[in-house]
C-alpha atoms as a printed R data frame, in Angstrom:
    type eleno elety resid chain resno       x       y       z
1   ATOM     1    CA   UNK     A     1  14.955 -10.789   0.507
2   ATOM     2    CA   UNK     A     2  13.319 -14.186   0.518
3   ATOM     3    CA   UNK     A     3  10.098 -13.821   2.795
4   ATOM     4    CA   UNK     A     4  10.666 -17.801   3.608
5   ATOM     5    CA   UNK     A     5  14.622 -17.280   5.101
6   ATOM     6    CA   UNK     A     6  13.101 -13.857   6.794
7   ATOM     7    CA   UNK     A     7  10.060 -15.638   8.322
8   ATOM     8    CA   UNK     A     8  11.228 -19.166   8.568
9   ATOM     9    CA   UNK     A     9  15.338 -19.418   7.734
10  ATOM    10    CA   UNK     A    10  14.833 -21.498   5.164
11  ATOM    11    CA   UNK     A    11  13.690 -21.672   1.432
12  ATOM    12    CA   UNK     A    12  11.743 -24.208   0.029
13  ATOM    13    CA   UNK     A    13  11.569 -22.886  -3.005
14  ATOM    14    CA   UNK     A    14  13.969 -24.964  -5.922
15  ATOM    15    CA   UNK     A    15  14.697 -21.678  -7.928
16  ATOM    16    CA   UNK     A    16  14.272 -18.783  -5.446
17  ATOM    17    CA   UNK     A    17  14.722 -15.456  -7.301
18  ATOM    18    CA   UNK     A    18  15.305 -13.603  -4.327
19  ATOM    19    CA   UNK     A    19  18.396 -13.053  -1.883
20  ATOM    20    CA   UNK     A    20  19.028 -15.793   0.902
21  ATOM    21    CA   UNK     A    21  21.240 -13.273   2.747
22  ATOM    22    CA   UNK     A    22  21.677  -9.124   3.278
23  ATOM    23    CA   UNK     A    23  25.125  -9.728   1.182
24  ATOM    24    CA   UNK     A    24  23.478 -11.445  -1.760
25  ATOM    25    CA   UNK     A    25  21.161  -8.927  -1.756
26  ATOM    26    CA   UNK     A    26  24.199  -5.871  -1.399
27  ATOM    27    CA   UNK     A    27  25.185  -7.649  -4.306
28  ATOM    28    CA   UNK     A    28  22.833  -7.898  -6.645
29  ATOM    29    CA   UNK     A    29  21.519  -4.473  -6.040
30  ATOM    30    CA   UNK     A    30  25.373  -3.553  -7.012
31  ATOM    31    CA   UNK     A    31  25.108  -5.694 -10.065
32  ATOM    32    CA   UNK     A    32  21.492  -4.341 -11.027
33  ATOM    33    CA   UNK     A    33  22.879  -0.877 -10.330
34  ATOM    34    CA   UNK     A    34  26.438  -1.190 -12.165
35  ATOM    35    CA   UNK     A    35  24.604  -3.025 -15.092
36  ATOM    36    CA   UNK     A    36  26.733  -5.932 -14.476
37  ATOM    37    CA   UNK     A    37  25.405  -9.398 -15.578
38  ATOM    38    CA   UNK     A    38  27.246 -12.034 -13.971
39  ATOM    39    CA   UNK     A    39  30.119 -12.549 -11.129
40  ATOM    40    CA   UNK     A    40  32.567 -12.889 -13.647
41  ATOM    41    CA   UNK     A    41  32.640  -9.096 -14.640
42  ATOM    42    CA   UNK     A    42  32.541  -7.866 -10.966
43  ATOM    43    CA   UNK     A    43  35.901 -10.449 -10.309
44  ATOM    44    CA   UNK     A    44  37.201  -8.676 -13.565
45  ATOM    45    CA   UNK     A    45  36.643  -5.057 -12.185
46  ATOM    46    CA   UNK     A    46  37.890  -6.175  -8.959
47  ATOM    47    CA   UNK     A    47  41.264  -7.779 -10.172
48  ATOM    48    CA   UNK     A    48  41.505  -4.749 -11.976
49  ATOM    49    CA   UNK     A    49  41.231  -2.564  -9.402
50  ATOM    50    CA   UNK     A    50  43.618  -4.462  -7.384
51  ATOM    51    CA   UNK     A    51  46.138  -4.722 -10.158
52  ATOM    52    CA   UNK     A    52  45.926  -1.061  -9.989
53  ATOM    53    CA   UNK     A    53  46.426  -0.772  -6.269
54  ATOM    54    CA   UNK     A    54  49.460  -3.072  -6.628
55  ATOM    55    CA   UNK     A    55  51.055  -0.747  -9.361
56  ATOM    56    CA   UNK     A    56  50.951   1.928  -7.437
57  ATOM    57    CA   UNK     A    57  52.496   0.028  -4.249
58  ATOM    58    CA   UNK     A    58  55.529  -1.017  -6.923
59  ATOM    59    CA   UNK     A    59  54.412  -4.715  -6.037
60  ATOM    60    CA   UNK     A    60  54.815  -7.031  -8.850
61  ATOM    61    CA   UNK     A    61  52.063  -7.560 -10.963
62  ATOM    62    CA   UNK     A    62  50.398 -10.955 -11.271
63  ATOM    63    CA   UNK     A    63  49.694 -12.274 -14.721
64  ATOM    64    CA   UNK     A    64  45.997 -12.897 -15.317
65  ATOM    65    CA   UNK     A    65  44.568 -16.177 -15.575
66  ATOM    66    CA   UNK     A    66  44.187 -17.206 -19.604
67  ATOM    67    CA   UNK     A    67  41.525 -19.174 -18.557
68  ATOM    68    CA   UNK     A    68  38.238 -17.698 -17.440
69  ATOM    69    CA   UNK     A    69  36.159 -19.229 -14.627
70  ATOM    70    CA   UNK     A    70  32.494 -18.485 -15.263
71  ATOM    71    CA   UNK     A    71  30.444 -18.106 -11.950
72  ATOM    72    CA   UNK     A    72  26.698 -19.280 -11.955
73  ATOM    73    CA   UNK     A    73  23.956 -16.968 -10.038
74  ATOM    74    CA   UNK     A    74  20.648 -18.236  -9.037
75  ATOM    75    CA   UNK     A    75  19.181 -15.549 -11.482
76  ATOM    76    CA   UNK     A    76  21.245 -16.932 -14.492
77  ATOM    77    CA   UNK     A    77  18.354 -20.046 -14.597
78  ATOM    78    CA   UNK     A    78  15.205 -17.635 -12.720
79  ATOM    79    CA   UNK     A    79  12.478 -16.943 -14.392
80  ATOM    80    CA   UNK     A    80  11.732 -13.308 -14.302
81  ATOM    81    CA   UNK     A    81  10.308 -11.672 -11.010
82  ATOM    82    CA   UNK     A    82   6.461 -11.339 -10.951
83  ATOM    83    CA   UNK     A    83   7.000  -8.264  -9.479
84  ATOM    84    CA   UNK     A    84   4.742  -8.387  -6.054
85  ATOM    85    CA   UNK     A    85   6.517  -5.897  -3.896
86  ATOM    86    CA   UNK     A    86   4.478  -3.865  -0.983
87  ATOM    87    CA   UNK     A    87   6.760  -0.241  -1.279
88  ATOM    88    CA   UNK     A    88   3.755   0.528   1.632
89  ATOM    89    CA   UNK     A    89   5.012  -2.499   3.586
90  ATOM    90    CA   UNK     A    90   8.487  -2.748   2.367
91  ATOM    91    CA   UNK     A    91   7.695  -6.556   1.663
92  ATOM    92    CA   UNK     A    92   7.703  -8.560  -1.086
93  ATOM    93    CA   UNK     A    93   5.885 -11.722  -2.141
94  ATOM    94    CA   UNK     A    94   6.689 -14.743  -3.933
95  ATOM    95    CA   UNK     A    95   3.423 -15.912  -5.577
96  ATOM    96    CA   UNK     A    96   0.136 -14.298  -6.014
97  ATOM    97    CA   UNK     A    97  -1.723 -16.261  -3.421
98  ATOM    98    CA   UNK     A    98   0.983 -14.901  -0.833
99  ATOM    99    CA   UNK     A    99   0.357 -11.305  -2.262
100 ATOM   100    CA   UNK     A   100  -3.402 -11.534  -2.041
101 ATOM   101    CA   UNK     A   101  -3.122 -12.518   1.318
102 ATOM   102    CA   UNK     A   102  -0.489  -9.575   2.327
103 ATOM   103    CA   UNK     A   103  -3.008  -6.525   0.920
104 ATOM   104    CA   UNK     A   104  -5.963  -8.606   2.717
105 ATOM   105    CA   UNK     A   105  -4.401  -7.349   6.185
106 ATOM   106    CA   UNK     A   106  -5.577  -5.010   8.302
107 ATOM   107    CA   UNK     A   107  -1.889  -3.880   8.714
108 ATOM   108    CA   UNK     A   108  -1.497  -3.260   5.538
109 ATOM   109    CA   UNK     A   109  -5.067  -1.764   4.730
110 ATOM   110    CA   UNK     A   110  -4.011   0.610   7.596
111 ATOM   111    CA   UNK     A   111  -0.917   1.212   5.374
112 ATOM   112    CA   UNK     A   112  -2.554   2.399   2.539
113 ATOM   113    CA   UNK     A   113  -5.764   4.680   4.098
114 ATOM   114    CA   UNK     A   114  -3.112   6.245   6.225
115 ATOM   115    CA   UNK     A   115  -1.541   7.269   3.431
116 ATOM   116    CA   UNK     A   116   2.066   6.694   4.741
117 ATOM   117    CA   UNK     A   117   4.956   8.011   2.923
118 ATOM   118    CA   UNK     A   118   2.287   9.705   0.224
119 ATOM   119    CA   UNK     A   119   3.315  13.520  -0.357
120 ATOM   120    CA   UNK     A   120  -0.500  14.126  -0.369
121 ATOM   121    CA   UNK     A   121  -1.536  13.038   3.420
122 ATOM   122    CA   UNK     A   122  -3.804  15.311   4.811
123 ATOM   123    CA   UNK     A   123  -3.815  16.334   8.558
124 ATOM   124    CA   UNK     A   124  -7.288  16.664   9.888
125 ATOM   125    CA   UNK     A   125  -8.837  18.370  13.072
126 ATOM   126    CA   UNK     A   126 -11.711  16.671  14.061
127 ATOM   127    CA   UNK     A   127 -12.192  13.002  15.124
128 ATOM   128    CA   UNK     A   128 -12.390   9.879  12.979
129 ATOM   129    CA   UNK     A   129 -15.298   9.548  11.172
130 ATOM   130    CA   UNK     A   130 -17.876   7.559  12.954
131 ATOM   131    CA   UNK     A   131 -20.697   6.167  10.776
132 ATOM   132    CA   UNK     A   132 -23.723   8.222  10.809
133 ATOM   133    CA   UNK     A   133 -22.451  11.308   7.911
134 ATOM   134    CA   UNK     A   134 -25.390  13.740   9.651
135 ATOM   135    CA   UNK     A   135 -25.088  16.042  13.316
136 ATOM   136    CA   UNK     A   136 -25.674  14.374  16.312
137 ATOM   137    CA   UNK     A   137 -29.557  14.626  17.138
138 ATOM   138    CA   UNK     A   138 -28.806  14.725  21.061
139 ATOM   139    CA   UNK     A   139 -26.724  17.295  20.257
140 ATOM   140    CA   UNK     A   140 -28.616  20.318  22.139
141 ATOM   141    CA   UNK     A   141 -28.778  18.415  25.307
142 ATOM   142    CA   UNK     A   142 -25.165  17.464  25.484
143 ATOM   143    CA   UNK     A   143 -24.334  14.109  23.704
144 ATOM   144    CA   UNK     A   144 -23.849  11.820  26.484
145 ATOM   145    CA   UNK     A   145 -21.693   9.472  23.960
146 ATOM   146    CA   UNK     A   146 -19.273  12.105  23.464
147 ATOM   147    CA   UNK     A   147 -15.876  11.180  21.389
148 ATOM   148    CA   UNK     A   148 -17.671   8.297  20.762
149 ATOM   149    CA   UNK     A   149 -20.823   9.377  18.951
150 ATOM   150    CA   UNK     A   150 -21.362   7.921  15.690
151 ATOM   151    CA   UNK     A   151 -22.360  11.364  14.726
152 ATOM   152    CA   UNK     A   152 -20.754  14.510  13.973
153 ATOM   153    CA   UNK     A   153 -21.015  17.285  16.624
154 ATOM   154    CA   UNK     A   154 -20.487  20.547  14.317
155 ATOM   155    CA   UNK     A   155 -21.313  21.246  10.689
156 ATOM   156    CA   UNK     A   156 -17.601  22.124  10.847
157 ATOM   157    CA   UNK     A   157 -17.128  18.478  11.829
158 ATOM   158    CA   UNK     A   158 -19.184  17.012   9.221
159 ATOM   159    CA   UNK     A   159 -17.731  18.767   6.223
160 ATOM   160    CA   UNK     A   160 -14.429  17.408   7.884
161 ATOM   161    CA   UNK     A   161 -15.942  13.944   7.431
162 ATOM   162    CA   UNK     A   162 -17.274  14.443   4.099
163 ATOM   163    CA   UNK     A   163 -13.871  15.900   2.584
164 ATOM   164    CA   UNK     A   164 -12.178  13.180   4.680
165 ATOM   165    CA   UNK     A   165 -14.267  10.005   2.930
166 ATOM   166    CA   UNK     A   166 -13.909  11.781  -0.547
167 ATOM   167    CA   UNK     A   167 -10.178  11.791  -0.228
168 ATOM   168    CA   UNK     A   168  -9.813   8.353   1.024
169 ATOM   169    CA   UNK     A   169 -11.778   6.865  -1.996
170 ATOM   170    CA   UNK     A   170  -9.669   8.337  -4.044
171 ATOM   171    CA   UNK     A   171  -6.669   6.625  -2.615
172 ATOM   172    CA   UNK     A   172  -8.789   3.684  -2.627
173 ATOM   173    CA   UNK     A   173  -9.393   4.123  -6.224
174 ATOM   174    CA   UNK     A   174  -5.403   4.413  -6.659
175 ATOM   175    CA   UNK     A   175  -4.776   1.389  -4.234
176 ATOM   176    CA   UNK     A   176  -7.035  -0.583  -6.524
177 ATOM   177    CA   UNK     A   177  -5.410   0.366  -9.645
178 ATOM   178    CA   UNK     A   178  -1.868  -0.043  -8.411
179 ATOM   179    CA   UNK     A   179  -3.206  -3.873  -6.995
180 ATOM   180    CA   UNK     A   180  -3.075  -2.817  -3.074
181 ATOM   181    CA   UNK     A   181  -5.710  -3.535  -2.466
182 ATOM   182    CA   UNK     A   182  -7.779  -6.653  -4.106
183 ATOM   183    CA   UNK     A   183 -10.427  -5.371  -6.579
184 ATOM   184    CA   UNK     A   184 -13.559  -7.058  -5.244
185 ATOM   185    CA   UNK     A   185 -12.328  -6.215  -1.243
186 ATOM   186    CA   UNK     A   186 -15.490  -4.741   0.713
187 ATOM   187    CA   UNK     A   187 -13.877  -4.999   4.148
188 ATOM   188    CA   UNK     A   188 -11.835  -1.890   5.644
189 ATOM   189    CA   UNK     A   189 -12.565  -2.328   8.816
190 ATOM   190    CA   UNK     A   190 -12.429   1.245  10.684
191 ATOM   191    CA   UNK     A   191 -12.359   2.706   7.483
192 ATOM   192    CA   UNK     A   192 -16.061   0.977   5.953
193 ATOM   193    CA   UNK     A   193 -17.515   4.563   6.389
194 ATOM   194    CA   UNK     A   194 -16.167   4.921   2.512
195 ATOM   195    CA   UNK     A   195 -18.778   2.369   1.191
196 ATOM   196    CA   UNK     A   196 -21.529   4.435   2.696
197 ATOM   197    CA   UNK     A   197 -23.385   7.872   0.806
């Protein structure tokens, strides 16, 4: 869908290469999916199919139309998508400086280091990383910061921590190959503990 109609109802774009409405969309997908390149050849399947239906009824058949009526689609003048689609956020973008700004969120850095919808999301048992990767040194007299201790309170804890920050740079490492996350981007917010050690 066009982010402009789904943000403001209306497109300023002159050629738009995306859907203005959930039923242009239905339809292209059915086009994309059928391999279909213009209305013309879904009104031909159609009128088939109907001319079918009719037979069967015992209703007379209507002679087709000699003359074909061809049926322009925005995409028929497009130029080809530039392909920036979010499949974290479900959204797409229609020009770079739009996508750069989308993977610049915090939303959608949350996306990716919470590795939504990614077979390989861990579950962990300890609390988020704070940013000190060593064990609390008030430990033996009873951390009076508690859940909030930039420390680790077990060596348990801290190999949680460790294994934690390894995996997410990995999937930081994937986000910046698959261009989710801008290349020279420094700022992850809860998650800056993978720039450290």
């Amino acid at each position: 869908m066009c982010s402009q109609i789904l943000e403001k109802r209306k497109c300023n774009t002159g050629n738009c290469t995306f859907a203005h409405s959930q039923e242009e969309k239905e339809m292209w997908m059915y086009m994309k999916n059928n391999d279909l390149r213009d209305m013309q050849q879904i009104y031909d399947i159609w009128l088939t199919s109907n001319t079918h239906h009719r037979q069967a009824d015992g209703a007379m058949l209507a002679q087709p139309a000699t003359e074909e009526k061809y049926i322009v689609m925005p995409t028929d003048y497009a130029e080809p998508v530039s392909g920036y689609y979010c499949r974290l956020c479900s959204r797409h973008s229609n020009s770079e400086r739009q996508w750069q700004q989308h993977i610049s969120t915090e939303k959608h850095k949350d996306r990716v280091f919470s590795c939504e919808g990614e077979d390989e999301a861990l579950t962990w048992s300890y609390r988020f990383p704070g940013r000190c990767f060593e064990i609390c040194p008030k430990l033996d007299g009873g951390c009076p910061d508690g859940v909030s201790c930039d420390y680790a309170h077990s060596p348990e804890e801290l190999q949680e921590w460790t294994e934690r920050r390894d995996f997410l740079r990995q999937t930081l490492a994937k986000a910046r190959k698959d261009m989710l996350i801008m290349p020279d981007e420094v700022n992850f917010g809860k998650y800056n503990f993978l720039l450290q050690g």
